[in-house]
Each structure stands twice: as structure tokens, then as C-alpha cells.
Coordinates of C-alpha atoms and ligand atoms in Angstrom, one line a residue:
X1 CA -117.8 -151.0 169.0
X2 CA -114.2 -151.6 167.9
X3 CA -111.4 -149.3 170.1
X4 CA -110.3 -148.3 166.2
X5 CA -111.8 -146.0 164.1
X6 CA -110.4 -147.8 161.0
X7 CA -108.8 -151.2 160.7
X8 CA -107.2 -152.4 158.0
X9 CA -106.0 -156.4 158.4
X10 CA -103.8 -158.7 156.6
X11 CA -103.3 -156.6 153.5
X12 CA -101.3 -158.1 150.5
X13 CA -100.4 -156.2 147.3
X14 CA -97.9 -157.7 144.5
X15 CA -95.8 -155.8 142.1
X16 CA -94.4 -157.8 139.6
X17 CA -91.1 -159.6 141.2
X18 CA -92.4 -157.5 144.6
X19 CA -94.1 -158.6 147.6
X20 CA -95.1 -154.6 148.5
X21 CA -97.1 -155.4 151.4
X22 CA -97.1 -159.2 153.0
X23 CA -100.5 -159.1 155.5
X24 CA -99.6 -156.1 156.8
X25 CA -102.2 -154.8 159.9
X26 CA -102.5 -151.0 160.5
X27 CA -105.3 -149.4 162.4
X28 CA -106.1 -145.5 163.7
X29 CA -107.8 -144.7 166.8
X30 CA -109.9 -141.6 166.5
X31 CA -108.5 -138.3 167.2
X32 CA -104.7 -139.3 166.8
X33 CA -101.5 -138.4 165.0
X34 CA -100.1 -141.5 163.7
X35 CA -96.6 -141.4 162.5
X36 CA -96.1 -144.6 159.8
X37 CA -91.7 -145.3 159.0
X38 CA -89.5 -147.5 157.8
X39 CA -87.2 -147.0 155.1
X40 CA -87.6 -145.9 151.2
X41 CA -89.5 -149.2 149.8
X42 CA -90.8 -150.4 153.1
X43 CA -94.6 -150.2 151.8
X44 CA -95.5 -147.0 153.0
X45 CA -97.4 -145.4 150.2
X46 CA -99.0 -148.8 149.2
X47 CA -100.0 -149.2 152.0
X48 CA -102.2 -145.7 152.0
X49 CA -102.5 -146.0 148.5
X50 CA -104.3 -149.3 149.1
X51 CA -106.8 -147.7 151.9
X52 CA -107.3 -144.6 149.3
X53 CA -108.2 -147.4 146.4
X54 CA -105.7 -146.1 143.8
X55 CA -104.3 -150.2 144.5
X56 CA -106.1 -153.3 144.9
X57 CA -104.7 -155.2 147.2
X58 CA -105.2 -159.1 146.7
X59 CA -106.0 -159.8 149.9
X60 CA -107.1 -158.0 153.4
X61 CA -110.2 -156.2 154.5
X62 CA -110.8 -152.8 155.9
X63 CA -112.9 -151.9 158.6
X64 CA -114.2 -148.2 159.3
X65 CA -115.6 -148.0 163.2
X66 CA -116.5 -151.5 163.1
X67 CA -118.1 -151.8 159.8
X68 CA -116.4 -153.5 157.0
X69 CA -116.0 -151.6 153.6
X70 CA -114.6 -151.8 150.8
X71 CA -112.9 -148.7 148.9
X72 CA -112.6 -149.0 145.1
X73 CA -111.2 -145.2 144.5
X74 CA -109.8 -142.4 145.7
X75 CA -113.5 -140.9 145.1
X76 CA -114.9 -143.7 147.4
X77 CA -112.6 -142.8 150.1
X78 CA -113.6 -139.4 150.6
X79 CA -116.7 -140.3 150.5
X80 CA -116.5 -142.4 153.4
X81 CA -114.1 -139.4 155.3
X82 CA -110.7 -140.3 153.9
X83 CA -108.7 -137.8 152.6
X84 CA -104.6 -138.1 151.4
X85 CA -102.1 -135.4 149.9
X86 CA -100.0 -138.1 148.0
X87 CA -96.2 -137.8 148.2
X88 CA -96.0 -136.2 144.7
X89 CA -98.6 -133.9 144.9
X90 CA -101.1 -133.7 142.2
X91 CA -102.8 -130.5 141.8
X92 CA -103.4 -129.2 138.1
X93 CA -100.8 -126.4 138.5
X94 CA -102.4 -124.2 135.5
X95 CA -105.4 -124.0 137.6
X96 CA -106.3 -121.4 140.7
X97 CA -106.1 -122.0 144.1
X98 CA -109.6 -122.2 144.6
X99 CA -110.2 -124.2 141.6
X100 CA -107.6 -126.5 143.3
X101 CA -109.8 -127.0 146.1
X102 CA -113.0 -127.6 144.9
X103 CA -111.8 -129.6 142.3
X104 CA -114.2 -132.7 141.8
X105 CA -116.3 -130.4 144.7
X106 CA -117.7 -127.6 142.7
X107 CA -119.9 -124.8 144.6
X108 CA -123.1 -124.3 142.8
X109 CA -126.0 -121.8 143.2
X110 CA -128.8 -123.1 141.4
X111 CA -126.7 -125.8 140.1
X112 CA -124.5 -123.8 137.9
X113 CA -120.9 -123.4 138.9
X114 CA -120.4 -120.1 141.1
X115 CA -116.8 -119.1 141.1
X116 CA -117.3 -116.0 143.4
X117 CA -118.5 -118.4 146.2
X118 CA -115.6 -120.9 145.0
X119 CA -112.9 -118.5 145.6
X120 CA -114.9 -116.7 148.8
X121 CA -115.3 -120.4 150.3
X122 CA -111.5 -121.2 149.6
X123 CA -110.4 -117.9 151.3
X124 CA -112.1 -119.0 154.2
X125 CA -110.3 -122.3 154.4
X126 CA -107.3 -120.5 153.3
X127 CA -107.7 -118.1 156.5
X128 CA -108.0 -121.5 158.7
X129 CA -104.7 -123.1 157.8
X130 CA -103.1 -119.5 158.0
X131 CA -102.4 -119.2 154.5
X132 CA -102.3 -115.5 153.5
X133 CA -102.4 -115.1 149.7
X134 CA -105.2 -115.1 146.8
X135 CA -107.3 -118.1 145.7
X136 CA -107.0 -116.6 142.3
X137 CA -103.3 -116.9 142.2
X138 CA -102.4 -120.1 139.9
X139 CA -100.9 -123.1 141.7
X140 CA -97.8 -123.3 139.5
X141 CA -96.9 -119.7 141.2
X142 CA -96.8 -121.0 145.0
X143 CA -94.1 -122.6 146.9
X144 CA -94.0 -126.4 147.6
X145 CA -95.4 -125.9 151.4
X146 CA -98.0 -123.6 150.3
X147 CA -99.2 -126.5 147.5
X148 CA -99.0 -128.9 150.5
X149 CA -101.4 -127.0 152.4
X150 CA -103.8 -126.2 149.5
X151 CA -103.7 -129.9 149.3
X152 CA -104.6 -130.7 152.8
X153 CA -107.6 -127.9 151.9
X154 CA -108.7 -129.9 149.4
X155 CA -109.2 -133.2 151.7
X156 CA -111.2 -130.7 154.4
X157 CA -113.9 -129.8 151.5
X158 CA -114.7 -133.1 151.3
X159 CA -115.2 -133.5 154.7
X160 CA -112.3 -135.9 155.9
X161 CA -112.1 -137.0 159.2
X162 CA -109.2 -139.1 158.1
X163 CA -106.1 -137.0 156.7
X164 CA -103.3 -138.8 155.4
X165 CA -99.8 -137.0 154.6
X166 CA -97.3 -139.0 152.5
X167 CA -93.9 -137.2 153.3
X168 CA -94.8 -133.7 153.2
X169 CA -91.8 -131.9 155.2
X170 CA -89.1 -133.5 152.3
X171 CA -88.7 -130.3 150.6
X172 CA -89.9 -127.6 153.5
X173 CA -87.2 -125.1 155.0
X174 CA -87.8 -125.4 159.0
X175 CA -89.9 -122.4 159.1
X176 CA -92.6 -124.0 156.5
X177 CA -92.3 -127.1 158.7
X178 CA -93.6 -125.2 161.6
X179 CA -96.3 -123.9 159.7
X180 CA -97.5 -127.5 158.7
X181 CA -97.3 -128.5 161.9
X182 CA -98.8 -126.2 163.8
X183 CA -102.0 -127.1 160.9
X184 CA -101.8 -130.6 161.4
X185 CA -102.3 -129.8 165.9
X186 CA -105.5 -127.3 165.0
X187 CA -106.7 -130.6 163.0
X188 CA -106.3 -132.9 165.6
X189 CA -107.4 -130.4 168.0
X190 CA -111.0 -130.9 165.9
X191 CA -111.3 -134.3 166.0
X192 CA -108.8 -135.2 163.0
X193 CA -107.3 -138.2 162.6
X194 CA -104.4 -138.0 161.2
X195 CA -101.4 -140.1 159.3
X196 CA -98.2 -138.6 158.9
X197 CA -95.6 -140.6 156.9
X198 CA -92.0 -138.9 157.3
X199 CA -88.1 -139.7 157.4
X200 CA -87.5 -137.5 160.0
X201 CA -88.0 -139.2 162.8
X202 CA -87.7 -135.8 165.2
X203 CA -90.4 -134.5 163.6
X204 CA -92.1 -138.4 165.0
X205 CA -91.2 -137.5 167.9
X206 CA -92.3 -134.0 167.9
X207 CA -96.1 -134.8 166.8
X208 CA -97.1 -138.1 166.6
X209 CA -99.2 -140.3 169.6
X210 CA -98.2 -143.6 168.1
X211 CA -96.3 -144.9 165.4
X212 CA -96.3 -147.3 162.8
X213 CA -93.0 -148.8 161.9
X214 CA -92.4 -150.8 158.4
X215 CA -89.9 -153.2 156.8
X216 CA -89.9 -154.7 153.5
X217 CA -93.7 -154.9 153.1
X218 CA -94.5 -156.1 156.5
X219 CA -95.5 -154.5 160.1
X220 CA -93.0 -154.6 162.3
X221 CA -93.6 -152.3 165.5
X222 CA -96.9 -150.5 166.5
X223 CA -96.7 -148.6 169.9
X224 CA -96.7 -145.4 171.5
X225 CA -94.6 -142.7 170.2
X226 CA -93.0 -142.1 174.2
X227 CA -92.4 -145.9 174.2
X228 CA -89.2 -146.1 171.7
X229 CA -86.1 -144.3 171.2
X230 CA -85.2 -142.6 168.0
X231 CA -82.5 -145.2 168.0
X232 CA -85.2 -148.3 168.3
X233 CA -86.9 -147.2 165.4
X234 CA -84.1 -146.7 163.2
X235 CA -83.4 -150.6 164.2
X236 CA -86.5 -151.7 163.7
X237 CA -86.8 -150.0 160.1
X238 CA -82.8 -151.0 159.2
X239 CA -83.3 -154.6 161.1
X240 CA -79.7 -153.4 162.4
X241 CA -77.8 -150.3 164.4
X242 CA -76.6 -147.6 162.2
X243 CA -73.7 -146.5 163.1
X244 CA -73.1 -142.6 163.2
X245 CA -71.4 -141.1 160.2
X246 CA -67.7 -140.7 161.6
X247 CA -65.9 -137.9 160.0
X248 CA -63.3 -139.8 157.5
X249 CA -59.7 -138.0 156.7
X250 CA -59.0 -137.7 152.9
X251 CA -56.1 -137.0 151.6
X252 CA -56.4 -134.8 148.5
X253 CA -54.6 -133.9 145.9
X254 CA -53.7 -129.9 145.0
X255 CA -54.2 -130.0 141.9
X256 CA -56.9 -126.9 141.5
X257 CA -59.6 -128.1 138.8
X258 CA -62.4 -125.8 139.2
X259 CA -62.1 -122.1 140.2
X260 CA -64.6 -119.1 140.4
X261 CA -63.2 -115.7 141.0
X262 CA -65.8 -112.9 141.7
X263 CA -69.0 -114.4 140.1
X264 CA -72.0 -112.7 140.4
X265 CA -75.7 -113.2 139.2
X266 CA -77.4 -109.9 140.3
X267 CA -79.9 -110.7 143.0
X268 CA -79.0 -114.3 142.7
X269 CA -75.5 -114.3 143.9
X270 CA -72.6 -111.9 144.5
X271 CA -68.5 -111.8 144.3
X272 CA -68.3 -115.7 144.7
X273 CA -64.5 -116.8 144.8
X274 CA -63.5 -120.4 145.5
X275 CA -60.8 -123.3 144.3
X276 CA -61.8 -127.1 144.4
X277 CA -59.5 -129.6 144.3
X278 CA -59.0 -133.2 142.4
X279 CA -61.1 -136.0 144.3
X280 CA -62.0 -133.2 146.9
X281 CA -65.7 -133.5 148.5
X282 CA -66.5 -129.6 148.8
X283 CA -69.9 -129.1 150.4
X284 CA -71.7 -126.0 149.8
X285 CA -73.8 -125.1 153.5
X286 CA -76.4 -122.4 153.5
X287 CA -79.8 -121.5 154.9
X288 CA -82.7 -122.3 152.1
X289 CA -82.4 -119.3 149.4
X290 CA -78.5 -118.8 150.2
X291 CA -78.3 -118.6 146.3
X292 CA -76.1 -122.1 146.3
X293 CA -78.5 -123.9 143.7
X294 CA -78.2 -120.2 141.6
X295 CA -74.4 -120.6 141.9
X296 CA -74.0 -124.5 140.5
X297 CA -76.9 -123.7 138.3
X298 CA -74.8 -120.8 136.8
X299 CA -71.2 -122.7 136.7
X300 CA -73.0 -125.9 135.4
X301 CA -74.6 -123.3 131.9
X302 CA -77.9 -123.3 132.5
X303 CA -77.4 -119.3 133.6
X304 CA -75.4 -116.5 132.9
X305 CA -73.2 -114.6 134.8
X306 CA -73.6 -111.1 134.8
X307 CA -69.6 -110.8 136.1
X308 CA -66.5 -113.0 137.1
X309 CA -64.9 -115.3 135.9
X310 CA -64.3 -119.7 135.9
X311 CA -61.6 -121.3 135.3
X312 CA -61.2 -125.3 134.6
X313 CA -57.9 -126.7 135.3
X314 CA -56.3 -123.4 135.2
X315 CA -58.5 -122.4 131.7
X316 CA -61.2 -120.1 131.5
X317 CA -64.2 -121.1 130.2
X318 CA -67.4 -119.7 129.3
X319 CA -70.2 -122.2 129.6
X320 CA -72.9 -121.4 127.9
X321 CA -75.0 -123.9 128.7
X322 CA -75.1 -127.4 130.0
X323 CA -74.0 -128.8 126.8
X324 CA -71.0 -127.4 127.4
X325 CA -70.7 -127.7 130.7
X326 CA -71.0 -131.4 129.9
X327 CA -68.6 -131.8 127.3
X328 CA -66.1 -130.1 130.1
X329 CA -66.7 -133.3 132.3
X330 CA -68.9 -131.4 134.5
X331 CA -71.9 -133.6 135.9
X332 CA -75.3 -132.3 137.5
X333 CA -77.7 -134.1 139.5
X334 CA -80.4 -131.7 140.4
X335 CA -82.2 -131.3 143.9
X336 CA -85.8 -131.9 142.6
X337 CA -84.7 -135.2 141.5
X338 CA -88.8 -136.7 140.1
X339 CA -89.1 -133.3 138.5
X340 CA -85.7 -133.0 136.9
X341 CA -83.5 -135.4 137.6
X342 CA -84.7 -138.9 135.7
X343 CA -87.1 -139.5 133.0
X344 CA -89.7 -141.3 135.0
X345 CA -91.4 -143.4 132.7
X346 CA -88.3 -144.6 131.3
X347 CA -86.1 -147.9 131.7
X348 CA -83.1 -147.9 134.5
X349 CA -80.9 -148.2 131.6
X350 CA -82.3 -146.0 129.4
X351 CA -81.7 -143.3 132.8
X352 CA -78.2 -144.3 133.2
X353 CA -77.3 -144.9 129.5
X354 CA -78.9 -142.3 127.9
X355 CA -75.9 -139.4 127.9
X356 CA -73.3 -142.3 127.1
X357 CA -75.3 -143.9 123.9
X358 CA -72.3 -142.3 121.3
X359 CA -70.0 -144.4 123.5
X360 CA -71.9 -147.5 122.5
X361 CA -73.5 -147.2 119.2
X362 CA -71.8 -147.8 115.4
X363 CA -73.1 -146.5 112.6
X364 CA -75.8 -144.3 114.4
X365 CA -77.4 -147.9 115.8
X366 CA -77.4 -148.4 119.3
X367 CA -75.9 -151.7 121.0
X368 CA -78.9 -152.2 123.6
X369 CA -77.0 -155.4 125.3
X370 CA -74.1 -153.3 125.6
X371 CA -76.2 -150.7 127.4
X372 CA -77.9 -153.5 129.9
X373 CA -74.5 -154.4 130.8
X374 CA -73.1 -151.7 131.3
X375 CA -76.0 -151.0 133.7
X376 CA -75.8 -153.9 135.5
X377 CA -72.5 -153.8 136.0
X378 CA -73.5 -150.1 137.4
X379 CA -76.5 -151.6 139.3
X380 CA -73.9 -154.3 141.3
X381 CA -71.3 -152.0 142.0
X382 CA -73.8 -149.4 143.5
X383 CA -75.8 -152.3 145.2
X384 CA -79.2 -150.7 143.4
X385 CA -82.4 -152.6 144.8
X386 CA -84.6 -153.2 141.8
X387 CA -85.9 -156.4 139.9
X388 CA -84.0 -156.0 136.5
X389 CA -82.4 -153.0 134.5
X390 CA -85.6 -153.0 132.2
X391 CA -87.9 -151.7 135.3
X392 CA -88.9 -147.9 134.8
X393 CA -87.4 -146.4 137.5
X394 CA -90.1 -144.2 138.5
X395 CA -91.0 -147.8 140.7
X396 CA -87.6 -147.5 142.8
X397 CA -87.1 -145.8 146.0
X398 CA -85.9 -142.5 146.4
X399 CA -82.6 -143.9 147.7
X400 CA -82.5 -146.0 144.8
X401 CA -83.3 -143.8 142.2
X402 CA -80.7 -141.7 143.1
X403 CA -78.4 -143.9 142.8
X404 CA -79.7 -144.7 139.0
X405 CA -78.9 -141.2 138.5
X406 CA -75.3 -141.2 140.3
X407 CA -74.6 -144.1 138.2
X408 CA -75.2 -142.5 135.2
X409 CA -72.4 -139.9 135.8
X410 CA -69.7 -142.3 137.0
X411 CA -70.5 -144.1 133.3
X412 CA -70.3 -141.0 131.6
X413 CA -67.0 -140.6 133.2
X414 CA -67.2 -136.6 134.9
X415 CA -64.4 -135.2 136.4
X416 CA -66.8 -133.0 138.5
X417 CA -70.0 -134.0 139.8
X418 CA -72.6 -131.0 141.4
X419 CA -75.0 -132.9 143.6
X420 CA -77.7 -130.8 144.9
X421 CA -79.0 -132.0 148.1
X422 CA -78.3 -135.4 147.1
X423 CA -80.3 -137.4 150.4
X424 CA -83.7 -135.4 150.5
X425 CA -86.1 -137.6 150.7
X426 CA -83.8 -140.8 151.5
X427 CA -83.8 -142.7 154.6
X428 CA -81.0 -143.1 156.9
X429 CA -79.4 -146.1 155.5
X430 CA -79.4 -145.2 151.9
X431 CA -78.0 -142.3 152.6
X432 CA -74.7 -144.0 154.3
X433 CA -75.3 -145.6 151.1
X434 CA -74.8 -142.3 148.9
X435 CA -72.0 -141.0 151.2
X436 CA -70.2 -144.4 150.5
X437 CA -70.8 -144.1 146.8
X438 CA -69.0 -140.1 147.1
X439 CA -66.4 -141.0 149.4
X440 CA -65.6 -143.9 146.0
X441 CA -66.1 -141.4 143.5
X442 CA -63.9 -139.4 145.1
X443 CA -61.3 -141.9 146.0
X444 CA -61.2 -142.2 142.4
X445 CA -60.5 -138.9 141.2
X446 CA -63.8 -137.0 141.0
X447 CA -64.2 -133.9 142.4
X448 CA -67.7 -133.8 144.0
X449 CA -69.0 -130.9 145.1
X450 CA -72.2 -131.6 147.6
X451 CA -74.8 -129.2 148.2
X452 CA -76.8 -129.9 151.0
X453 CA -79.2 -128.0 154.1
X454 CA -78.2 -130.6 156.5
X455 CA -75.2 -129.4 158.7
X456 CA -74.7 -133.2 159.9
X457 CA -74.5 -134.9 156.4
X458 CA -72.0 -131.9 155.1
X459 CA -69.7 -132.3 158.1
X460 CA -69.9 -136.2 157.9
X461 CA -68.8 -136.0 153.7
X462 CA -67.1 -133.2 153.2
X463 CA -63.1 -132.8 153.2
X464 CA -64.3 -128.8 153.1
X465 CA -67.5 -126.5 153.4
X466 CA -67.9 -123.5 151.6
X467 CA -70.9 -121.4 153.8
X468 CA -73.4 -119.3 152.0
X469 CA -75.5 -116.7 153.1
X470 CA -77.7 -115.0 150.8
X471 CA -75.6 -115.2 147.7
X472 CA -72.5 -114.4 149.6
X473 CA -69.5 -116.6 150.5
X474 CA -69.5 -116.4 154.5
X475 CA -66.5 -118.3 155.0
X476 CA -64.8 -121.8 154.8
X477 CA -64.5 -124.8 156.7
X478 CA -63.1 -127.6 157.4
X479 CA -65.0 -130.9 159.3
X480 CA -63.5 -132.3 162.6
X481 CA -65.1 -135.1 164.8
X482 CA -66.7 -132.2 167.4
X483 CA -68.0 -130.4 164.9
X484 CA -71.6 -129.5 165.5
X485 CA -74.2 -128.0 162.9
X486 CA -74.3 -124.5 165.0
X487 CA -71.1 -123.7 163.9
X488 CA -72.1 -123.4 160.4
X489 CA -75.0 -121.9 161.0
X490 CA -73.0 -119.4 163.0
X491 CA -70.5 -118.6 160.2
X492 CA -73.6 -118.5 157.9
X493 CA -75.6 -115.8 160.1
X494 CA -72.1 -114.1 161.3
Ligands
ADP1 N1 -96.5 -149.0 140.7 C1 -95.5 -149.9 141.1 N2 -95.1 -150.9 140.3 C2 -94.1 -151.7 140.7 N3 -93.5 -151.7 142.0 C3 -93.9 -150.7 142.8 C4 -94.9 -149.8 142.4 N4 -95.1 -148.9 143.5 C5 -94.3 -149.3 144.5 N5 -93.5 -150.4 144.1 C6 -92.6 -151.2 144.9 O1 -93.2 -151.5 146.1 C7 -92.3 -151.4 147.2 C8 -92.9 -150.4 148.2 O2 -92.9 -149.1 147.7 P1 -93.5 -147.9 148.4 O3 -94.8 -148.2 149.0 O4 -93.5 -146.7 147.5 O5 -92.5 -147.6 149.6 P2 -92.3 -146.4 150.6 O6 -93.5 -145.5 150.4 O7 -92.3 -147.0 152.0 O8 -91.0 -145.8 150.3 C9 -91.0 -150.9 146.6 O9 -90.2 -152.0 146.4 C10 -91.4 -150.3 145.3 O10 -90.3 -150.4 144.4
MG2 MG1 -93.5 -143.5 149.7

């Protein structure tokens, strides 16, 4: 009998002008909480995708307690005890809870579907993972973490033994983290094996027995969590040290271009006054539901405000939506970034190109080799990892999509860019990546204003933080090298 519950060895898998994963080994011992890393693009979800047979690798063999199978779909793999909740989940959102879980699983008495026992047998599940609300309620009306753990419900029905979660903290406030947690210890406490796949390599450290550590589509570190450092896993995903973000002085101009003065969104936001300067990185800190994504949404058109007023360059203006907002040289790059943010299916160029077309086109025809380089030069200047401009960029990383998307504002030429939590999701060296490519925007005139839930990355960027706490302006700050998270928190809660 094998020491490993599963085994997969010497797995390949190609992408066209990508070597995903190059004979990489990975194995789970029974009972465990394996935490697999490495950056965005390392091979993580191929690698799982591979073992749940939504890929075909084109080489390696997998091995389940000794006895070598072979998994041809996601159906096949819960048949043989493997479950996964993929990184974007996919539940059928119009549907119930309960309809959620037993999807593909349908209760039956007397072979005809029986809903009552559907939604009573979801409850109970529902019950176990501490999730207090109905099975009736549609999917599309829960958060994110409550989604996740109807997810993870949906792998128990079938009976997994193996439960596989591709990033599921990236979009959690702490408390929801908790909760996920504290799920994922009563699994393992059963007998679960589980796979947790995360940036955040506290939370590694926090739950995981071993860990899995990837680089560019190969294995390079398999050990116990309590052997390495936080630091020796971030060098053996980056291949190098990353050096903390030191706190860089800018000097800004004070020339005032954007101004709010008592704007308020009833139940969204109150009395919000502020001034941002030319080139000034202004970070906006808060507590998840401080109203700052209301705010932005509001100054950037997409709602109304109920009172107060905004002034550009010493103007007032009315935006009424973000039409206008972008014909005023105002820029927004939203925080659900797959959702929102790109057109997924689409071309890198097409992404970056797509407001700036008039710029480029005569007599209503577009100049598509004008577009291509323009987005390569993009592309070089923002050192973007990807084969060509023509590749959809629903096949980059996170870190790399988002800087598709920042590259399509600095073409479009915005004076202001609104960047809600611009890193979630990213690993630690694209996002000293991203803070490079503000710090240059900036340097150049833009006035970027950073919305973000992680005290460290505001104090590193910004030359000022605003603090929200529930839709209320708490106070302002201004970074210094000693500064430490708490003390935003503090002004936040004050
Ligand atoms: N469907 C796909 N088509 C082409 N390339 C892909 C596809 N899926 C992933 N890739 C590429 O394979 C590599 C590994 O991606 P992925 O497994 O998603 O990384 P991770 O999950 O570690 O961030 C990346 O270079 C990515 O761009
Ligand atoms: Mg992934």
C-alpha cells in the first residue's frame, strides 16, 4: 500500500506557446490540509484541473491509494471521491441553494425528483457548515463566502473524500475567512483530505500540514508546512527575495483636481469631503462595507448622489453616468475585475484598445495594426507576460490581467484613475509590479486614487489615506516608514 492516498506523477499539459505544467509530481496523504503556491501562472489550477479531468494532460498518470486511474471529467472525479470548488465558482446563480447542491445529484422518491427532501437534505448540510439561511433563497442573492460554502456542500453530496479549494479567501472580509476555515478543520477532523490553493501565505501557515510550492509549471518544494519560513516560500515561488515595500516620498503638486464637499448617498455614504491632488496616490482605507466602493462608484456616474457637491479642477460637475465621467478623464478599474473589469473572451488588444478605437479609426474603419501596436507598445512598457496581443485575456494571470486593464487607461490618457482593490487576487511580486506601474502613472501626472482592504499595500503606495468607516470620513493620513496597519484600523474604529 502506497504512504499516499493519491499520486499524481510527471504531469505535462501544453497551451499553445505554454509549457503549463513540465512533469510536475504532487501527491496527498490521507487526512491532510495541503496548501499548493507559487505565484499567478505557476500551474496551480491546471494542475487540479488536470486531476478533476476538465484538462488532458499529455503525459503523467494518477494513482488513487495505489491503484492507477485515469479521470476523463469532472463527473469521473467525484465518482472516484474527488471533489473541487474552482477558482471562479460556477453555480447556476438563478437557481436555489438546494438546487445548487444537488445539482447533477438529484433526491428521488420513487424515482421522481422530490424537492421537499432536496431542500430538507440541503438544510441539513447547510446546518453542518454553519450556514444559517434558506435553501430556497436563489444563489445570485448570497454573498461570495456563503457561494463558496454552498460549493464545498456540493462536493460533500457526492461523497468526496478529496476537497479541493482553488483560492477561495480572495474576496472574503476576515470574519468570512474564519468561517471557511473553521469548515475546512471539522472536514479534516472527518477524515477529509483537503487542497487549499491561496496567496496568502499566513493563512498557509495557519491551516495547512504540508505544502506544495510551484514555479512556472514545475514542482519546486514539497515539505512540511513548520519546515519553511513565510520568507522561503516566497523565494521559492519568486526564484528571488522580495524586498519589502519601502514607503517612497513623492513630491506632489497642489494643484487640487478632484474635490467632493459633503456628498452623501443615503445609507450608502454620508457628508464625504475631500481634495486630491495632481499625480497624488490617495488611498481610500476602510473595513469591508465602509461605503468606499459606493463613494467612487458615485463620483465615477454610475450612482446618484442624493446631496453634495464635486468639483473637477475647481468646476462643478454633475456626472451622470460613466460616460461622462469618462469624457472628464476619469478612469475606473473595478474590484471584481473577471466580473466587470475585462471582456473575457476578448483579444488583449481588443481589452486595452476598445475605449481608444475613435483615436485610431478614419472614416468609421478601424486601423487594427495601429491597435496591435499600440498594445504592444503597452504590453513592453508594463512588462505583461503573455504569448502575443491576439491571446484572449481571460488565459493571463490575475497579475497580468490587471495590468491589460491598467494599460488600457494610461492609452486612453485619464487624468484620474479609481482603482478598486487593485492586487486581490495577485501574488506578491505582481503586485510590486502594480505599485511600480502607480508610482509611474503618477510620476507622470495622474492622479490615482487606490482603494484597497490591505493596510500594508495603502501605506506602501499612498502619498495620503483617506479612512472610512461606515460611509463616514474617519480621518486622514499620511504614510511614514513605522507605520503599522493598527493605526488605520484605529482611526477607522475611533
Ligand atoms: N485555457 C488556457 N489556455 C491557454 N493558456 C492557459 C489556459 N489556462 C491556463 N493557461 C496558462 O497556463 C499557465 C498556468 O495557469 P494557471 O494554472 O491558471 O496558473 P495559477 O492557477 O497557478 O495562477 C499560465 O501561463 C496561463 O496563462
Ligand atoms: Mg489559479
Amino acid at each position: 500500500m502506497s504512504e499516499y492516498l493519491l499520486e499524481m506523477k510527471q504531469i505535462v499539459k501544453k497551451f499553445p506557446g505554454t509549457l503549463a505544467l513540465n512533469h510536475v509530481d504532487f501527491n496527498l496523504k490521507s487526512g491532510e490540509v495541503m496548501a499548493l503556491i507559487g505565484e499567478n501562472g505557476a500551474g496551480k489550477s491546471t494542475l487540479m484541473n488536470v486531476l478533476m479531468g476538465v484538462l488532458k494532460p499529455e503525459e503523467g498518470e494518477v494513482y488513487l491509494q495505489g491503484t492507477k486511474i485515469e479521470i476523463k471529467s469532472p463527473y469521473e472525479a467525484l465518482q472516484h471521491g474527488i471533489g473541487m470548488v474552482p477558482q471562479e465558482l460556477n453555480l447556476v446563480t438563478e437557481l436555489s441553494i438546494a438546487e445548487n447542491i444537488y445539482l447533477g445529484c438529484h433526491q428521488k422518491t420513487n424515482g421522481i425528483f422530490d424537492w421537499k427532501k432536496t431542500a430538507q437534505n440541503a438544510q441539513v448540510i447547510l446546518k453542518k457548515l454553519k450556514v444559517d439561511i434558506d435553501p430556497r433563497e436563489k444563489v445570485k442573492n448570497i454573498t461570495a463566502a456563503f457561494q463558496e460554502l454552498v460549493s464545498i456542500a456540493r462536493t460533500l453530496v457526492f461523497g468526496s473524500n478529496i476537497i479541493i479549494l482553488d483560492e477561495p479567501t480572495a474576496s472574503l472580509t476576515i470574519q468570512e475567512k474564519d468561517h471557511l476555515f473553521e469548515v475546512v478543520r471539522m472536514l479534516k477532523s472527518e477524515g477529509k483530505t483537503i487542497v487549499i490553493i491561496t496567496h496568502h501565505l499566513d493563512e498557509v501557515k495557519e491551516l495547512s500540514d504540508r505544502v506544495t510550492i510551484m514555479r512556472d509549471g514545475t514542482l519546486v518544494k514539497v515539505c512540511q508546512t513548520d519546515e519553511v519560513t513565510t520568507d522561503e516560500m516566497i523565494f521559492y515561488m519568486a526564484n528571488q527575495k522580495v524586498e519589502k515595500n519601502k514607503i517612497i516620498k513623492r513630491n506632489v503638486s497642489d494643484e487640487i483636481v478632484l474635490e467632493a464637499r459633503g456628498l452623501t448617498r443615503k445609507g450608502e455614504f454620508e457628508d464625504v469631503s475631500f481634495q486630491v491632488r495632481k499625480g497624488e496616490i490617495f488611498g481610500v482605507a476602510g473595513l469591508v462595507g465602509a461605503g468606499r466602493t459606493e463613494l467612487f462608484s458615485c463620483i465615477y456616474g454610475l450612482t446618484k448622489s442624493h446631496s453634495g457637491s464635486l468639483y473637477l479642477n475647481g468646476k462643478e460637475v454633475v456626472m451622470k453616468s460613466p460616460v461622462d465621467a469618462i469624457a472628464n478623464g476619469i478612469g475606473l478599474v473595478p474590484e471584481e475585475r473577471r466580473k466587470q473589469g475585462m471582456f473575457a473572451l476578448l483579444s488583449i488588444y481588443e481589452n486595452v484598445m476598445m475605449p481608444s478605437y475613435h483615436t485610431i479609426s478614419s472614416k468609421g474603419v478601424i486601423n487594427f495594426d495601429e491597435a496591435k501596436k499600440r498594445t504592444n507598445r503597452q504590453i513592453d512598457a508594463m512588462r505583461i507576460k503573455t504569448p502575443s496581443c491576439n491571446t484572449q485575456i481571460k488565459n493571463l494571470s490575475g497579475g497580468n490581467q490587471q495590468k491589460v486593464i491598467l494599460g488600457r487607461w494610461m492609452e486612453k490618457n485619464v487624468d484620474i484613475l479609481i482603482l478598486d482593490e487593485p492586487t486581490r487576487g495577485i501574488d506578491v511580486r505582481a503586485k510590486g509590479e502594480i505599485y511600480r506601474l502607480i508610482r509611474e502613472m503618477a510620476d507622470n501626472g495622474v492622479t490615482v486614487i487606490v482603494i484597497s482592504s490591505e493596510m500594508d499595500e495603502l501605506i506602501s503606495v499612498s502619498d495620503r489615506i483617506m479612512v472610512m468607516h461606515e460611509g463616514l470620513v474617519k480621518g486622514f493620513m499620511e504614510p511614514s516608514e513605522d507605520m503599522v496597519g493598527e493605526e488605520i484600523l484605529k482611526v477607522a474604529l475611533k
